[in-house]
Short mmCIF file of C-alpha atoms in Angstrom, two decimals:
data_model
loop_
_atom_site.label_atom_id
_atom_site.label_comp_id
_atom_site.label_asym_id
_atom_site.label_seq_id
_atom_site.Cartn_x
_atom_site.Cartn_y
_atom_site.Cartn_z
CA GLU A 1 66.58 32.64 170.95
CA VAL A 2 67.75 35.42 168.64
CA GLN A 3 69.97 37.93 170.41
CA LEU A 4 71.95 40.95 169.24
CA GLN A 5 74.51 42.13 171.77
CA GLN A 6 76.05 45.52 171.07
CA SER A 7 79.29 46.97 172.38
CA GLY A 8 79.32 49.43 175.25
CA PRO A 9 79.06 53.22 175.37
CA GLU A 10 81.73 55.26 173.65
CA LEU A 11 83.15 58.68 174.44
CA VAL A 12 85.31 59.97 171.59
CA LYS A 13 86.83 63.26 170.55
CA PRO A 14 85.70 65.29 167.56
CA GLY A 15 87.45 64.26 164.38
CA ALA A 16 88.09 60.72 165.57
CA SER A 17 86.56 57.44 164.38
CA VAL A 18 84.74 54.72 166.30
CA LYS A 19 83.75 51.15 165.54
CA ILE A 20 80.58 49.73 167.12
CA SER A 21 79.95 45.99 167.18
CA CYS A 22 76.83 43.84 167.18
CA LYS A 23 77.28 40.15 168.02
CA ALA A 24 74.47 37.91 166.82
CA SER A 25 73.41 34.58 168.28
CA GLY A 26 70.50 32.17 168.01
CA TYR A 27 70.30 32.05 164.21
CA THR A 28 72.42 31.58 161.07
CA PHE A 29 74.18 34.94 160.83
CA THR A 30 74.82 34.82 157.09
CA ASP A 31 71.15 34.26 156.21
CA TYR A 32 69.82 37.66 157.25
CA ASN A 33 70.63 41.26 156.42
CA MET A 34 71.75 43.43 159.33
CA HIS A 35 70.57 47.03 159.50
CA TRP A 36 71.83 49.99 161.52
CA VAL A 37 69.64 52.78 162.88
CA LYS A 38 70.50 56.10 164.53
CA GLN A 39 68.48 57.80 167.24
CA SER A 40 69.59 61.27 168.25
CA HIS A 41 68.63 62.32 171.76
CA GLY A 42 64.89 62.72 172.10
CA LYS A 43 64.37 62.28 168.38
CA SER A 44 63.08 59.71 165.96
CA LEU A 45 64.87 56.89 164.19
CA GLU A 46 67.01 57.20 161.07
CA TRP A 47 67.98 54.28 158.88
CA ILE A 48 71.72 54.24 158.14
CA GLY A 49 72.08 51.18 155.92
CA TYR A 50 72.34 47.42 155.85
CA ILE A 51 74.81 44.67 155.08
CA TYR A 52 74.19 41.16 153.80
CA PRO A 53 76.68 39.02 155.72
CA TYR A 54 76.67 36.21 153.16
CA ASN A 55 78.52 38.28 150.56
CA GLY A 56 79.21 41.60 152.30
CA GLY A 57 76.86 43.49 150.01
CA THR A 58 75.73 46.84 151.40
CA ALA A 59 73.19 49.60 150.86
CA TYR A 60 73.39 52.99 152.52
CA ASN A 61 71.17 55.94 153.17
CA GLN A 62 72.80 58.65 151.04
CA LYS A 63 72.89 60.88 154.13
CA PHE A 64 75.30 58.47 155.85
CA LYS A 65 77.32 57.27 152.90
CA SER A 66 80.40 59.32 153.74
CA LYS A 67 79.95 58.82 157.48
CA ALA A 68 79.42 55.09 158.04
CA THR A 69 81.04 51.86 156.84
CA LEU A 70 79.37 48.51 157.51
CA THR A 71 81.35 45.29 157.74
CA VAL A 72 80.96 41.80 159.17
CA ASP A 73 83.10 39.02 160.61
CA ASN A 74 81.22 35.84 159.79
CA SER A 75 83.57 33.70 161.88
CA SER A 76 82.29 35.43 165.03
CA SER A 77 78.79 36.34 163.76
CA THR A 78 79.51 39.99 164.41
CA ALA A 79 78.49 43.06 162.45
CA TYR A 80 80.39 46.30 162.71
CA MET A 81 79.68 49.93 161.93
CA GLU A 82 82.54 52.37 161.72
CA LEU A 83 81.77 56.09 161.96
CA ARG A 84 84.43 58.58 160.93
CA SER A 85 85.21 62.29 161.18
CA LEU A 86 82.97 62.49 164.20
CA THR A 87 81.21 65.70 165.25
CA SER A 88 78.69 66.51 167.95
CA GLU A 89 75.95 65.74 165.39
CA ASP A 90 77.00 62.09 165.56
CA SER A 91 76.26 61.86 169.28
CA ALA A 92 73.33 59.45 169.43
CA VAL A 93 72.24 55.93 170.25
CA TYR A 94 72.98 53.47 167.46
CA TYR A 95 71.07 50.23 167.05
CA CYS A 96 71.69 47.15 164.98
CA ALA A 97 68.60 45.28 163.85
CA ARG A 98 68.10 42.01 162.02
CA ASP A 99 66.09 42.01 158.81
CA GLY A 100 63.40 39.34 159.04
CA ASP A 101 62.74 39.22 155.31
CA GLY A 102 65.17 40.68 152.80
CA ASN A 103 62.55 41.14 150.09
CA TYR A 104 60.03 42.93 152.33
CA PRO A 105 62.26 44.08 155.14
CA TYR A 106 61.14 44.42 158.69
CA PHE A 107 63.47 44.70 161.67
CA ASP A 108 62.41 41.78 163.78
CA TYR A 109 65.14 41.82 166.43
CA TRP A 110 67.09 44.79 167.76
CA GLY A 111 70.24 45.23 169.78
CA GLN A 112 70.09 47.12 173.04
CA GLY A 113 71.70 50.20 171.50
CA THR A 114 75.16 51.77 171.84
CA THR A 115 75.43 55.33 173.11
CA LEU A 116 78.02 57.42 171.32
CA THR A 117 79.09 60.74 172.80
CA VAL A 118 81.36 63.00 170.77
CA SER A 119 83.00 65.56 173.00
CA SER A 120 86.39 67.08 173.62
CA ASP B 1 62.69 60.37 150.38
CA ILE B 2 59.26 59.25 151.58
CA GLN B 3 58.25 61.33 154.61
CA MET B 4 56.33 59.52 157.33
CA THR B 5 54.14 61.71 159.54
CA GLN B 6 52.67 60.81 162.90
CA THR B 7 50.61 63.91 163.64
CA THR B 8 50.01 62.96 167.28
CA SER B 9 53.31 63.19 169.12
CA SER B 10 51.83 62.23 172.49
CA LEU B 11 48.65 60.56 173.61
CA SER B 12 47.13 59.98 177.03
CA ALA B 13 44.70 57.13 177.64
CA SER B 14 43.27 55.05 180.48
CA LEU B 15 43.92 51.40 181.19
CA GLY B 16 41.44 49.28 179.27
CA ASP B 17 40.96 51.93 176.55
CA ARG B 18 41.14 51.29 172.83
CA VAL B 19 43.89 53.47 171.35
CA THR B 20 44.56 54.25 167.70
CA ILE B 21 47.84 55.73 166.47
CA SER B 22 47.97 57.15 162.96
CA CYS B 23 50.70 57.44 160.38
CA SER B 24 50.65 58.92 156.90
CA ALA B 25 53.15 58.66 154.07
CA SER B 26 54.07 61.44 151.64
CA GLN B 27 53.38 59.02 148.80
CA GLY B 28 51.65 55.69 148.46
CA ASN B 29 53.81 52.80 149.59
CA SER B 30 51.94 49.63 148.71
CA ASN B 31 51.26 48.61 152.32
CA TYR B 32 54.99 48.29 152.99
CA LEU B 33 54.55 49.61 156.49
CA ASN B 34 55.85 48.35 159.85
CA TRP B 35 55.19 49.40 163.46
CA TYR B 36 57.67 49.34 166.31
CA GLN B 37 57.44 49.88 170.05
CA GLN B 38 60.21 51.59 172.00
CA LYS B 39 60.10 51.30 175.76
CA PRO B 40 61.43 54.07 178.05
CA ASP B 41 64.64 52.08 178.58
CA GLY B 42 65.32 52.21 174.83
CA THR B 43 64.35 48.62 174.00
CA VAL B 44 62.82 48.40 170.52
CA LYS B 45 60.49 45.66 169.34
CA LEU B 46 58.68 44.90 166.11
CA LEU B 47 54.90 44.77 166.53
CA ILE B 48 53.37 44.72 163.06
CA TYR B 49 54.84 44.15 159.58
CA TYR B 50 53.37 44.56 156.12
CA THR B 51 50.62 46.81 157.52
CA SER B 52 48.67 44.18 159.45
CA SER B 53 50.75 41.05 160.13
CA LEU B 54 51.35 40.46 163.82
CA HIS B 55 54.96 39.63 164.71
CA SER B 56 55.52 36.40 166.62
CA GLY B 57 54.95 36.77 170.36
CA VAL B 58 53.15 40.11 170.12
CA PRO B 59 49.84 40.18 172.04
CA SER B 60 46.72 40.00 169.92
CA ARG B 61 45.47 43.31 171.36
CA PHE B 62 47.79 44.97 168.84
CA SER B 63 46.54 45.28 165.28
CA GLY B 64 47.42 47.27 162.18
CA SER B 65 45.47 48.49 159.18
CA GLY B 66 45.58 50.93 156.30
CA SER B 67 46.43 51.32 152.66
CA GLY B 68 47.84 53.83 150.20
CA THR B 69 49.18 56.67 152.31
CA ASP B 70 47.26 56.24 155.59
CA TYR B 71 47.93 53.61 158.22
CA SER B 72 47.05 52.99 161.84
CA LEU B 73 48.06 50.90 164.82
CA THR B 74 45.32 49.97 167.29
CA ILE B 75 45.79 48.75 170.83
CA SER B 76 42.63 47.34 172.29
CA ASN B 77 42.33 47.08 176.06
CA LEU B 78 45.38 49.19 177.01
CA GLU B 79 47.67 47.59 179.58
CA PRO B 80 50.38 49.20 181.78
CA GLU B 81 53.20 47.55 179.81
CA ASP B 82 52.01 49.34 176.65
CA ILE B 83 53.50 52.61 177.88
CA ALA B 84 56.03 53.36 175.16
CA THR B 85 56.68 55.35 172.02
CA TYR B 86 55.37 53.90 168.77
CA TYR B 87 56.98 54.39 165.37
CA CYS B 88 55.79 53.59 161.89
CA GLN B 89 58.35 52.79 159.18
CA GLN B 90 58.04 52.44 155.42
CA TYR B 91 60.09 50.10 153.27
CA SER B 92 58.61 50.85 149.88
CA LYS B 93 61.63 52.86 148.77
CA LEU B 94 65.16 53.44 149.95
CA PRO B 95 66.02 55.07 152.23
CA TYR B 96 63.71 53.39 154.70
CA THR B 97 62.14 56.10 156.83
CA PHE B 98 60.40 56.31 160.18
CA GLY B 99 57.65 58.50 161.53
CA GLY B 100 58.40 60.95 164.33
CA GLY B 101 56.86 58.70 166.97
CA THR B 102 53.78 58.80 169.19
CA LYS B 103 54.40 58.65 172.93
CA LEU B 104 51.64 56.83 174.79
CA GLU B 105 51.03 57.68 178.43
CA ILE B 106 48.55 56.50 181.03
CA LYS B 107 45.92 59.04 182.08
#
């Protein structure tokens, strides 16, 4: 059974950085792209970017290019997203989602979401 | 960026109804269109990919159709567990973009 288990809620101060994790199980981690999606409170979904664990290749939404960095640790089948220079605009729920087909991507399995609150 | 528009932000229907949720793209996207369901607890699931392909394990009462810029998700015979918000998403061009969501409620 495919599962994506994300790290717990985070409360961080403005200007700081945070690293959210997404541990995958139930499939070969390096075979599938991993995407990250932002959902601000009460709003829709925004695609941040994806990483291909096999070679670490990435693609980002230009809007998040200076905000987010995607990495993986293949030894533990874990994907990470680091967010830097945090402001209140970064307060949101962040999801990781597996890409079921890299050529015609659809997000077939999602993590439970990690709530990030940026506040002093 | 391709803008995805779900003109109906909320919809009320009765159990057993047939419900159609619409989504339009700001430019044609070659049927590269997915639908997702988000439950009130935040859980997100894939329902339909490539416009009309049903994801594994999704009940057959869900179906998708459309082409060019206009797409729709249909739920036949609405059940209580279908209460959720539904999002369309295009993957024709980067960045991938989502519609604003349609919240489905029971009348």
